[in-house]
Amino acid sequence: MLNIVFDHRLFFPPVTRVRSVLDCGYGAASWAVEVAEKDPSCTVVGVDISPHMKSDDMPENFIPQLDDINHAFTFNANSFDFVHSRLVGGGINRGRWPAYLRDIKK
């Protein structure tokens, strides 16, 4: 449904070259896998609180990680060209929002 609403666009901002993407709360990984398949030179890191197994048919450039976005990110600043954070509102603690926004911005 979101693909239809978003006119099948994966990115809204005018991004020209994406080498590294972070997908926060990747869930079933459909968005992350689609990005990874469309650009094999791009590394896509997905973080989620639930341990999802990486199936054999997932692209090699998709890296799932077990992490809780309610805790401070451990990634270095400027590690990602693009951060995808969609439908995670219900999973982020109310007091975490200001720090979460700082984390995804850095």
PDB file of N, CA and C in Angstrom:
ATOM      1  N   MET A   1       0.810  -1.183   0.000  1.00  0.00           N
ATOM      2  CA  MET A   1       0.000   0.000   0.000  1.00  0.00           C
ATOM      3  C   MET A   1       0.863   1.261   0.000  1.00  0.00           C
ATOM      4  N   LEU A   2       1.932   1.259   0.833  1.00  0.00           N
ATOM      5  CA  LEU A   2       2.798   2.438   0.879  1.00  0.00           C
ATOM      6  C   LEU A   2       3.510   2.664  -0.446  1.00  0.00           C
ATOM      7  N   ASN A   3       3.830   1.598  -1.160  1.00  0.00           N
ATOM      8  CA  ASN A   3       4.447   1.757  -2.478  1.00  0.00           C
ATOM      9  C   ASN A   3       3.534   2.545  -3.405  1.00  0.00           C
ATOM     10  N   ILE A   4       2.254   2.275  -3.342  1.00  0.00           N
ATOM     11  CA  ILE A   4       1.293   2.994  -4.190  1.00  0.00           C
ATOM     12  C   ILE A   4       1.204   4.453  -3.747  1.00  0.00           C
ATOM     13  N   VAL A   5       1.072   4.667  -2.450  1.00  0.00           N
ATOM     14  CA  VAL A   5       0.968   6.027  -1.919  1.00  0.00           C
ATOM     15  C   VAL A   5       2.216   6.839  -2.267  1.00  0.00           C
ATOM     16  N   PHE A   6       3.381   6.213  -2.186  1.00  0.00           N
ATOM     17  CA  PHE A   6       4.645   6.912  -2.441  1.00  0.00           C
ATOM     18  C   PHE A   6       5.082   6.827  -3.903  1.00  0.00           C
ATOM     19  N   ASP A   7       4.177   6.397  -4.771  1.00  0.00           N
ATOM     20  CA  ASP A   7       4.447   6.341  -6.205  1.00  0.00           C
ATOM     21  C   ASP A   7       5.691   5.506  -6.519  1.00  0.00           C
ATOM     22  N   HIS A   8       5.886   4.440  -5.763  1.00  0.00           N
ATOM     23  CA  HIS A   8       6.981   3.480  -5.935  1.00  0.00           C
ATOM     24  C   HIS A   8       8.358   4.106  -5.764  1.00  0.00           C
ATOM     25  N   ARG A   9       8.426   5.246  -5.081  1.00  0.00           N
ATOM     26  CA  ARG A   9       9.726   5.880  -4.813  1.00  0.00           C
ATOM     27  C   ARG A   9      10.281   5.339  -3.505  1.00  0.00           C
ATOM     28  N   LEU A  10      11.564   5.038  -3.495  1.00  0.00           N
ATOM     29  CA  LEU A  10      12.222   4.584  -2.280  1.00  0.00           C
ATOM     30  C   LEU A  10      12.762   5.768  -1.485  1.00  0.00           C
ATOM     31  N   PHE A  11      13.125   6.834  -2.182  1.00  0.00           N
ATOM     32  CA  PHE A  11      13.674   8.028  -1.554  1.00  0.00           C
ATOM     33  C   PHE A  11      12.861   9.238  -1.996  1.00  0.00           C
ATOM     34  N   PHE A  12      12.562  10.119  -1.061  1.00  0.00           N
ATOM     35  CA  PHE A  12      11.865  11.358  -1.409  1.00  0.00           C
ATOM     36  C   PHE A  12      12.827  12.509  -1.654  1.00  0.00           C
ATOM     37  N   PRO A  13      13.838  12.687  -0.804  1.00  0.00           N
ATOM     38  CA  PRO A  13      14.753  13.795  -1.087  1.00  0.00           C
ATOM     39  C   PRO A  13      15.536  13.512  -2.364  1.00  0.00           C
ATOM     40  N   PRO A  14      16.008  14.544  -3.013  1.00  0.00           N
ATOM     41  CA  PRO A  14      16.789  14.330  -4.241  1.00  0.00           C
ATOM     42  C   PRO A  14      18.187  13.792  -3.911  1.00  0.00           C
ATOM     43  N   VAL A  15      18.288  12.510  -3.722  1.00  0.00           N
ATOM     44  CA  VAL A  15      19.553  11.854  -3.389  1.00  0.00           C
ATOM     45  C   VAL A  15      20.173  11.351  -4.684  1.00  0.00           C
ATOM     46  N   THR A  16      21.406  11.780  -4.958  1.00  0.00           N
ATOM     47  CA  THR A  16      22.037  11.383  -6.214  1.00  0.00           C
ATOM     48  C   THR A  16      22.869  10.115  -6.067  1.00  0.00           C
ATOM     49  N   ARG A  17      23.678  10.020  -5.032  1.00  0.00           N
ATOM     50  CA  ARG A  17      24.532   8.843  -4.852  1.00  0.00           C
ATOM     51  C   ARG A  17      24.423   8.392  -3.401  1.00  0.00           C
ATOM     52  N   VAL A  18      23.937   7.192  -3.202  1.00  0.00           N
ATOM     53  CA  VAL A  18      23.801   6.638  -1.860  1.00  0.00           C
ATOM     54  C   VAL A  18      24.715   5.422  -1.764  1.00  0.00           C
ATOM     55  N   ARG A  19      25.666   5.494  -0.845  1.00  0.00           N
ATOM     56  CA  ARG A  19      26.598   4.381  -0.661  1.00  0.00           C
ATOM     57  C   ARG A  19      26.281   3.565   0.584  1.00  0.00           C
ATOM     58  N   SER A  20      25.617   4.227   1.562  1.00  0.00           N
ATOM     59  CA  SER A  20      25.344   3.559   2.825  1.00  0.00           C
ATOM     60  C   SER A  20      24.008   4.044   3.385  1.00  0.00           C
ATOM     61  N   VAL A  21      23.136   3.079   3.710  1.00  0.00           N
ATOM     62  CA  VAL A  21      21.785   3.388   4.184  1.00  0.00           C
ATOM     63  C   VAL A  21      21.539   2.680   5.502  1.00  0.00           C
ATOM     64  N   LEU A  22      20.861   3.365   6.415  1.00  0.00           N
ATOM     65  CA  LEU A  22      20.412   2.764   7.667  1.00  0.00           C
ATOM     66  C   LEU A  22      18.895   2.695   7.634  1.00  0.00           C
ATOM     67  N   ASP A  23      18.342   1.516   7.865  1.00  0.00           N
ATOM     68  CA  ASP A  23      16.891   1.330   7.940  1.00  0.00           C
ATOM     69  C   ASP A  23      16.542   1.010   9.393  1.00  0.00           C
ATOM     70  N   CYS A  24      15.910   1.958  10.062  1.00  0.00           N
ATOM     71  CA  CYS A  24      15.557   1.812  11.483  1.00  0.00           C
ATOM     72  C   CYS A  24      14.236   1.056  11.617  1.00  0.00           C
ATOM     73  N   GLY A  25      14.265  -0.034  12.361  1.00  0.00           N
ATOM     74  CA  GLY A  25      13.064  -0.848  12.521  1.00  0.00           C
ATOM     75  C   GLY A  25      12.678  -1.510  11.218  1.00  0.00           C
ATOM     76  N   TYR A  26      13.591  -2.281  10.641  1.00  0.00           N
ATOM     77  CA  TYR A  26      13.394  -2.802   9.280  1.00  0.00           C
ATOM     78  C   TYR A  26      12.302  -3.859   9.152  1.00  0.00           C
ATOM     79  N   GLY A  27      11.875  -4.483  10.246  1.00  0.00           N
ATOM     80  CA  GLY A  27      10.753  -5.431  10.194  1.00  0.00           C
ATOM     81  C   GLY A  27      10.990  -6.572   9.224  1.00  0.00           C
ATOM     82  N   ALA A  28      10.130  -6.707   8.235  1.00  0.00           N
ATOM     83  CA  ALA A  28      10.257  -7.784   7.242  1.00  0.00           C
ATOM     84  C   ALA A  28      11.341  -7.489   6.219  1.00  0.00           C
ATOM     85  N   ALA A  29      11.927  -6.317   6.270  1.00  0.00           N
ATOM     86  CA  ALA A  29      13.057  -5.896   5.432  1.00  0.00           C
ATOM     87  C   ALA A  29      12.698  -5.632   3.975  1.00  0.00           C
ATOM     88  N   SER A  30      11.432  -5.487   3.657  1.00  0.00           N
ATOM     89  CA  SER A  30      11.068  -5.302   2.249  1.00  0.00           C
ATOM     90  C   SER A  30      11.678  -4.035   1.663  1.00  0.00           C
ATOM     91  N   TRP A  31      11.630  -2.913   2.385  1.00  0.00           N
ATOM     92  CA  TRP A  31      12.209  -1.665   1.871  1.00  0.00           C
ATOM     93  C   TRP A  31      13.721  -1.801   1.750  1.00  0.00           C
ATOM     94  N   ALA A  32      14.362  -2.305   2.791  1.00  0.00           N
ATOM     95  CA  ALA A  32      15.818  -2.444   2.804  1.00  0.00           C
ATOM     96  C   ALA A  32      16.296  -3.372   1.687  1.00  0.00           C
ATOM     97  N   VAL A  33      15.617  -4.472   1.492  1.00  0.00           N
ATOM     98  CA  VAL A  33      15.996  -5.417   0.435  1.00  0.00           C
ATOM     99  C   VAL A  33      15.801  -4.793  -0.937  1.00  0.00           C
ATOM    100  N   GLU A  34      14.734  -4.055  -1.127  1.00  0.00           N
ATOM    101  CA  GLU A  34      14.501  -3.409  -2.419  1.00  0.00           C
ATOM    102  C   GLU A  34      15.601  -2.402  -2.738  1.00  0.00           C
ATOM    103  N   VAL A  35      16.011  -1.622  -1.744  1.00  0.00           N
ATOM    104  CA  VAL A  35      17.108  -0.669  -1.948  1.00  0.00           C
ATOM    105  C   VAL A  35      18.395  -1.420  -2.278  1.00  0.00           C
ATOM    106  N   ALA A  36      18.683  -2.471  -1.525  1.00  0.00           N
ATOM    107  CA  ALA A  36      19.896  -3.258  -1.740  1.00  0.00           C
ATOM    108  C   ALA A  36      19.905  -3.910  -3.120  1.00  0.00           C
ATOM    109  N   GLU A  37      18.764  -4.393  -3.567  1.00  0.00           N
ATOM    110  CA  GLU A  37      18.693  -5.033  -4.889  1.00  0.00           C
ATOM    111  C   GLU A  37      18.834  -4.014  -6.017  1.00  0.00           C
ATOM    112  N   LYS A  38      18.287  -2.821  -5.828  1.00  0.00           N
ATOM    113  CA  LYS A  38      18.364  -1.807  -6.887  1.00  0.00           C
ATOM    114  C   LYS A  38      19.761  -1.243  -7.042  1.00  0.00           C
ATOM    115  N   ASP A  39      20.558  -1.257  -5.968  1.00  0.00           N
ATOM    116  CA  ASP A  39      21.923  -0.729  -6.033  1.00  0.00           C
ATOM    117  C   ASP A  39      22.871  -1.640  -5.271  1.00  0.00           C
ATOM    118  N   PRO A  40      23.426  -2.636  -5.932  1.00  0.00           N
ATOM    119  CA  PRO A  40      24.327  -3.584  -5.257  1.00  0.00           C
ATOM    120  C   PRO A  40      25.592  -2.949  -4.674  1.00  0.00           C
ATOM    121  N   SER A  41      25.935  -1.731  -5.111  1.00  0.00           N
ATOM    122  CA  SER A  41      27.119  -1.073  -4.553  1.00  0.00           C
ATOM    123  C   SER A  41      26.813  -0.336  -3.258  1.00  0.00           C
ATOM    124  N   CYS A  42      25.554  -0.276  -2.876  1.00  0.00           N
ATOM    125  CA  CYS A  42      25.119   0.407  -1.657  1.00  0.00           C
ATOM    126  C   CYS A  42      25.006  -0.613  -0.515  1.00  0.00           C
ATOM    127  N   THR A  43      25.571  -0.265   0.635  1.00  0.00           N
ATOM    128  CA  THR A  43      25.431  -1.102   1.823  1.00  0.00           C
ATOM    129  C   THR A  43      24.201  -0.645   2.591  1.00  0.00           C
ATOM    130  N   VAL A  44      23.299  -1.577   2.875  1.00  0.00           N
ATOM    131  CA  VAL A  44      22.070  -1.267   3.600  1.00  0.00           C
ATOM    132  C   VAL A  44      22.110  -2.002   4.936  1.00  0.00           C
ATOM    133  N   VAL A  45      22.142  -1.235   6.019  1.00  0.00           N
ATOM    134  CA  VAL A  45      22.154  -1.792   7.371  1.00  0.00           C
ATOM    135  C   VAL A  45      20.751  -1.630   7.945  1.00  0.00           C
ATOM    136  N   GLY A  46      20.172  -2.728   8.389  1.00  0.00           N
ATOM    137  CA  GLY A  46      18.854  -2.685   9.005  1.00  0.00           C
ATOM    138  C   GLY A  46      18.969  -3.009  10.480  1.00  0.00           C
ATOM    139  N   VAL A  47      18.375  -2.177  11.324  1.00  0.00           N
ATOM    140  CA  VAL A  47      18.355  -2.462  12.757  1.00  0.00           C
ATOM    141  C   VAL A  47      16.918  -2.708  13.197  1.00  0.00           C
ATOM    142  N   ASP A  48      16.747  -3.705  14.050  1.00  0.00           N
ATOM    143  CA  ASP A  48      15.426  -4.039  14.565  1.00  0.00           C
ATOM    144  C   ASP A  48      15.595  -4.704  15.921  1.00  0.00           C
ATOM    145  N   ILE A  49      14.600  -4.553  16.770  1.00  0.00           N
ATOM    146  CA  ILE A  49      14.642  -5.131  18.109  1.00  0.00           C
ATOM    147  C   ILE A  49      14.374  -6.635  18.093  1.00  0.00           C
ATOM    148  N   SER A  50      13.711  -7.109  17.050  1.00  0.00           N
ATOM    149  CA  SER A  50      13.414  -8.537  16.918  1.00  0.00           C
ATOM    150  C   SER A  50      14.482  -9.201  16.069  1.00  0.00           C
ATOM    151  N   PRO A  51      14.937 -10.363  16.498  1.00  0.00           N
ATOM    152  CA  PRO A  51      15.961 -11.057  15.713  1.00  0.00           C
ATOM    153  C   PRO A  51      15.357 -11.724  14.477  1.00  0.00           C
ATOM    154  N   HIS A  52      15.566 -11.113  13.337  1.00  0.00           N
ATOM    155  CA  HIS A  52      15.107 -11.686  12.081  1.00  0.00           C
ATOM    156  C   HIS A  52      16.282 -12.417  11.434  1.00  0.00           C
ATOM    157  N   MET A  53      16.019 -13.589  10.947  1.00  0.00           N
ATOM    158  CA  MET A  53      17.064 -14.352  10.264  1.00  0.00           C
ATOM    159  C   MET A  53      17.269 -13.783   8.870  1.00  0.00           C
ATOM    160  N   LYS A  54      18.507 -13.699   8.453  1.00  0.00           N
ATOM    161  CA  LYS A  54      18.805 -13.278   7.088  1.00  0.00           C
ATOM    162  C   LYS A  54      18.688 -14.515   6.207  1.00  0.00           C
ATOM    163  N   SER A  55      17.700 -14.498   5.330  1.00  0.00           N
ATOM    164  CA  SER A  55      17.506 -15.663   4.473  1.00  0.00           C
ATOM    165  C   SER A  55      18.535 -15.677   3.353  1.00  0.00           C
ATOM    166  N   ASP A  56      18.691 -16.832   2.761  1.00  0.00           N
ATOM    167  CA  ASP A  56      19.688 -17.009   1.699  1.00  0.00           C
ATOM    168  C   ASP A  56      19.409 -16.169   0.467  1.00  0.00           C
ATOM    169  N   ASP A  57      18.142 -15.794   0.253  1.00  0.00           N
ATOM    170  CA  ASP A  57      17.819 -15.044  -0.953  1.00  0.00           C
ATOM    171  C   ASP A  57      17.926 -13.528  -0.766  1.00  0.00           C
ATOM    172  N   MET A  58      18.371 -13.081   0.410  1.00  0.00           N
ATOM    173  CA  MET A  58      18.559 -11.648   0.625  1.00  0.00           C
ATOM    174  C   MET A  58      19.882 -11.212   0.002  1.00  0.00           C
ATOM    175  N   PRO A  59      19.931  -9.990  -0.503  1.00  0.00           N
ATOM    176  CA  PRO A  59      21.169  -9.511  -1.124  1.00  0.00           C
ATOM    177  C   PRO A  59      22.324  -9.459  -0.116  1.00  0.00           C
ATOM    178  N   GLU A  60      23.526  -9.672  -0.619  1.00  0.00           N
ATOM    179  CA  GLU A  60      24.721  -9.655   0.230  1.00  0.00           C
ATOM    180  C   GLU A  60      24.974  -8.279   0.845  1.00  0.00           C
ATOM    181  N   ASN A  61      24.504  -7.230   0.190  1.00  0.00           N
ATOM    182  CA  ASN A  61      24.754  -5.878   0.681  1.00  0.00           C
ATOM    183  C   ASN A  61      23.715  -5.413   1.707  1.00  0.00           C
ATOM    184  N   PHE A  62      22.826  -6.317   2.119  1.00  0.00           N
ATOM    185  CA  PHE A  62      21.900  -6.025   3.218  1.00  0.00           C
ATOM    186  C   PHE A  62      22.444  -6.674   4.479  1.00  0.00           C
ATOM    187  N   ILE A  63      22.632  -5.856   5.526  1.00  0.00           N
ATOM    188  CA  ILE A  63      23.213  -6.333   6.778  1.00  0.00           C
ATOM    189  C   ILE A  63      22.218  -6.096   7.912  1.00  0.00           C
ATOM    190  N   PRO A  64      21.522  -7.142   8.357  1.00  0.00           N
ATOM    191  CA  PRO A  64      20.594  -6.970   9.478  1.00  0.00           C
ATOM    192  C   PRO A  64      21.347  -6.974  10.808  1.00  0.00           C
ATOM    193  N   GLN A  65      20.925  -6.115  11.714  1.00  0.00           N
ATOM    194  CA  GLN A  65      21.536  -6.055  13.038  1.00  0.00           C
ATOM    195  C   GLN A  65      20.449  -6.023  14.102  1.00  0.00           C
ATOM    196  N   LEU A  66      20.694  -6.728  15.169  1.00  0.00           N
ATOM    197  CA  LEU A  66      19.785  -6.719  16.317  1.00  0.00           C
ATOM    198  C   LEU A  66      20.145  -5.515  17.178  1.00  0.00           C
ATOM    199  N   ASP A  67      19.218  -4.588  17.315  1.00  0.00           N
ATOM    200  CA  ASP A  67      19.470  -3.376  18.086  1.00  0.00           C
ATOM    201  C   ASP A  67      18.138  -2.770  18.489  1.00  0.00           C
ATOM    202  N   ASP A  68      18.160  -1.955  19.501  1.00  0.00           N
ATOM    203  CA  ASP A  68      16.954  -1.287  20.001  1.00  0.00           C
ATOM    204  C   ASP A  68      17.106   0.203  19.738  1.00  0.00           C
ATOM    205  N   ILE A  69      16.259   0.754  18.890  1.00  0.00           N
ATOM    206  CA  ILE A  69      16.377   2.173  18.556  1.00  0.00           C
ATOM    207  C   ILE A  69      15.954   3.075  19.717  1.00  0.00           C
ATOM    208  N   ASN A  70      15.523   2.473  20.822  1.00  0.00           N
ATOM    209  CA  ASN A  70      15.253   3.257  22.025  1.00  0.00           C
ATOM    210  C   ASN A  70      16.521   3.531  22.823  1.00  0.00           C
ATOM    211  N   HIS A  71      17.636   3.005  22.362  1.00  0.00           N
ATOM    212  CA  HIS A  71      18.934   3.255  22.983  1.00  0.00           C
ATOM    213  C   HIS A  71      19.784   4.066  22.017  1.00  0.00           C
ATOM    214  N   ALA A  72      20.770   4.758  22.549  1.00  0.00           N
ATOM    215  CA  ALA A  72      21.654   5.578  21.720  1.00  0.00           C
ATOM    216  C   ALA A  72      22.309   4.723  20.639  1.00  0.00           C
ATOM    217  N   PHE A  73      22.411   5.290  19.451  1.00  0.00           N
ATOM    218  CA  PHE A  73      23.048   4.576  18.346  1.00  0.00           C
ATOM    219  C   PHE A  73      24.542   4.429  18.620  1.00  0.00           C
ATOM    220  N   THR A  74      25.090   3.334  18.170  1.00  0.00           N
ATOM    221  CA  THR A  74      26.523   3.083  18.343  1.00  0.00           C
ATOM    222  C   THR A  74      27.301   3.361  17.065  1.00  0.00           C
ATOM    223  N   PHE A  75      26.624   3.789  16.023  1.00  0.00           N
ATOM    224  CA  PHE A  75      27.289   4.099  14.764  1.00  0.00           C
ATOM    225  C   PHE A  75      28.048   5.419  14.879  1.00  0.00           C
ATOM    226  N   ASN A  76      29.159   5.508  14.188  1.00  0.00           N
ATOM    227  CA  ASN A  76      29.910   6.759  14.143  1.00  0.00           C
ATOM    228  C   ASN A  76      29.123   7.807  13.378  1.00  0.00           C
ATOM    229  N   ALA A  77      29.400   9.063  13.665  1.00  0.00           N
ATOM    230  CA  ALA A  77      28.768  10.161  12.937  1.00  0.00           C
ATOM    231  C   ALA A  77      29.088  10.036  11.450  1.00  0.00           C
ATOM    232  N   ASN A  78      28.161  10.413  10.628  1.00  0.00           N
ATOM    233  CA  ASN A  78      28.307  10.390   9.160  1.00  0.00           C
ATOM    234  C   ASN A  78      28.566   8.991   8.602  1.00  0.00           C
ATOM    235  N   SER A  79      28.051   7.976   9.257  1.00  0.00           N
ATOM    236  CA  SER A  79      28.206   6.600   8.764  1.00  0.00           C
ATOM    237  C   SER A  79      27.268   6.304   7.605  1.00  0.00           C
ATOM    238  N   PHE A  80      26.178   7.069   7.484  1.00  0.00           N
ATOM    239  CA  PHE A  80      25.155   6.771   6.489  1.00  0.00           C
ATOM    240  C   PHE A  80      24.831   8.001   5.651  1.00  0.00           C
ATOM    241  N   ASP A  81      24.582   7.755   4.375  1.00  0.00           N
ATOM    242  CA  ASP A  81      24.162   8.821   3.466  1.00  0.00           C
ATOM    243  C   ASP A  81      22.665   9.087   3.597  1.00  0.00           C
ATOM    244  N   PHE A  82      21.936   8.066   4.041  1.00  0.00           N
ATOM    245  CA  PHE A  82      20.482   8.162   4.112  1.00  0.00           C
ATOM    246  C   PHE A  82      19.990   7.299   5.263  1.00  0.00           C
ATOM    247  N   VAL A  83      19.029   7.810   6.040  1.00  0.00           N
ATOM    248  CA  VAL A  83      18.423   7.052   7.132  1.00  0.00           C
ATOM    249  C   VAL A  83      16.932   6.931   6.860  1.00  0.00           C
ATOM    250  N   HIS A  84      16.449   5.693   6.852  1.00  0.00           N
ATOM    251  CA  HIS A  84      15.039   5.409   6.629  1.00  0.00           C
ATOM    252  C   HIS A  84      14.401   5.087   7.971  1.00  0.00           C
ATOM    253  N   SER A  85      13.385   5.850   8.339  1.00  0.00           N
ATOM    254  CA  SER A  85      12.717   5.662   9.620  1.00  0.00           C
ATOM    255  C   SER A  85      11.226   5.839   9.388  1.00  0.00           C
ATOM    256  N   ARG A  86      10.569   4.742   9.056  1.00  0.00           N
ATOM    257  CA  ARG A  86       9.149   4.801   8.705  1.00  0.00           C
ATOM    258  C   ARG A  86       8.375   3.813   9.577  1.00  0.00           C
ATOM    259  N   LEU A  87       7.240   4.259  10.081  1.00  0.00           N
ATOM    260  CA  LEU A  87       6.338   3.422  10.883  1.00  0.00           C
ATOM    261  C   LEU A  87       6.971   2.921  12.181  1.00  0.00           C
ATOM    262  N   VAL A  88       7.866   3.712  12.755  1.00  0.00           N
ATOM    263  CA  VAL A  88       8.488   3.313  14.017  1.00  0.00           C
ATOM    264  C   VAL A  88       7.951   4.123  15.200  1.00  0.00           C
ATOM    265  N   GLY A  89       7.033   5.039  14.941  1.00  0.00           N
ATOM    266  CA  GLY A  89       6.528   5.936  15.976  1.00  0.00           C
ATOM    267  C   GLY A  89       6.010   5.235  17.213  1.00  0.00           C
ATOM    268  N   GLY A  90       5.300   4.148  17.034  1.00  0.00           N
ATOM    269  CA  GLY A  90       4.744   3.424  18.174  1.00  0.00           C
ATOM    270  C   GLY A  90       5.773   2.644  18.956  1.00  0.00           C
ATOM    271  N   GLY A  91       6.939   2.451  18.380  1.00  0.00           N
ATOM    272  CA  GLY A  91       7.970   1.671  19.052  1.00  0.00           C
ATOM    273  C   GLY A  91       9.023   2.499  19.758  1.00  0.00           C
ATOM    274  N   ILE A  92       8.969   3.820  19.583  1.00  0.00           N
ATOM    275  CA  ILE A  92       9.959   4.685  20.215  1.00  0.00           C
ATOM    276  C   ILE A  92       9.341   5.302  21.463  1.00  0.00           C
ATOM    277  N   ASN A  93      10.042   5.162  22.570  1.00  0.00           N
ATOM    278  CA  ASN A  93       9.567   5.725  23.831  1.00  0.00           C
ATOM    279  C   ASN A  93       9.459   7.242  23.728  1.00  0.00           C
ATOM    280  N   ARG A  94       8.457   7.776  24.383  1.00  0.00           N
ATOM    281  CA  ARG A  94       8.173   9.212  24.303  1.00  0.00           C
ATOM    282  C   ARG A  94       9.393  10.069  24.657  1.00  0.00           C
ATOM    283  N   GLY A  95      10.092   9.721  25.694  1.00  0.00           N
ATOM    284  CA  GLY A  95      11.257  10.501  26.120  1.00  0.00           C
ATOM    285  C   GLY A  95      12.474  10.339  25.220  1.00  0.00           C
ATOM    286  N   ARG A  96      12.458   9.352  24.367  1.00  0.00           N
ATOM    287  CA  ARG A  96      13.604   9.066  23.488  1.00  0.00           C
ATOM    288  C   ARG A  96      13.606   9.925  22.228  1.00  0.00           C
ATOM    289  N   TRP A  97      12.461  10.485  21.847  1.00  0.00           N
ATOM    290  CA  TRP A  97      12.342  11.173  20.563  1.00  0.00           C
ATOM    291  C   TRP A  97      13.405  12.230  20.301  1.00  0.00           C
ATOM    292  N   PRO A  98      13.666  13.170  21.210  1.00  0.00           N
ATOM    293  CA  PRO A  98      14.693  14.183  20.892  1.00  0.00           C
ATOM    294  C   PRO A  98      16.058  13.565  20.595  1.00  0.00           C
ATOM    295  N   ALA A  99      16.476  12.603  21.405  1.00  0.00           N
ATOM    296  CA  ALA A  99      17.771  11.948  21.174  1.00  0.00           C
ATOM    297  C   ALA A  99      17.740  11.094  19.912  1.00  0.00           C
ATOM    298  N   TYR A 100      16.615  10.449  19.645  1.00  0.00           N
ATOM    299  CA  TYR A 100      16.486   9.639  18.422  1.00  0.00           C
ATOM    300  C   TYR A 100      16.675  10.502  17.177  1.00  0.00           C
ATOM    301  N   LEU A 101      16.028  11.659  17.170  1.00  0.00           N
ATOM    302  CA  LEU A 101      16.170  12.564  16.030  1.00  0.00           C
ATOM    303  C   LEU A 101      17.599  13.056  15.871  1.00  0.00           C
ATOM    304  N   ARG A 102      18.273  13.303  16.999  1.00  0.00           N
ATOM    305  CA  ARG A 102      19.702  13.678  16.929  1.00  0.00           C
ATOM    306  C   ARG A 102      20.530  12.521  16.375  1.00  0.00           C
ATOM    307  N   ASP A 103      20.224  11.301  16.841  1.00  0.00           N
ATOM    308  CA  ASP A 103      20.974  10.126  16.375  1.00  0.00           C
ATOM    309  C   ASP A 103      20.840   9.915  14.866  1.00  0.00           C
ATOM    310  N   ILE A 104      19.629  10.032  14.343  1.00  0.00           N
ATOM    311  CA  ILE A 104      19.466   9.761  12.904  1.00  0.00           C
ATOM    312  C   ILE A 104      19.996  10.927  12.058  1.00  0.00           C
ATOM    313  N   LYS A 105      20.157  12.075  12.665  1.00  0.00           N
ATOM    314  CA  LYS A 105      20.701  13.227  11.935  1.00  0.00           C
ATOM    315  C   LYS A 105      22.216  13.166  11.825  1.00  0.00           C
ATOM    316  N   LYS A 106      22.883  12.580  12.812  1.00  0.00           N
ATOM    317  CA  LYS A 106      24.352  12.638  12.810  1.00  0.00           C
ATOM    318  C   LYS A 106      25.010  11.738  11.803  1.00  0.00           C
TER     319      LYS A 106
END
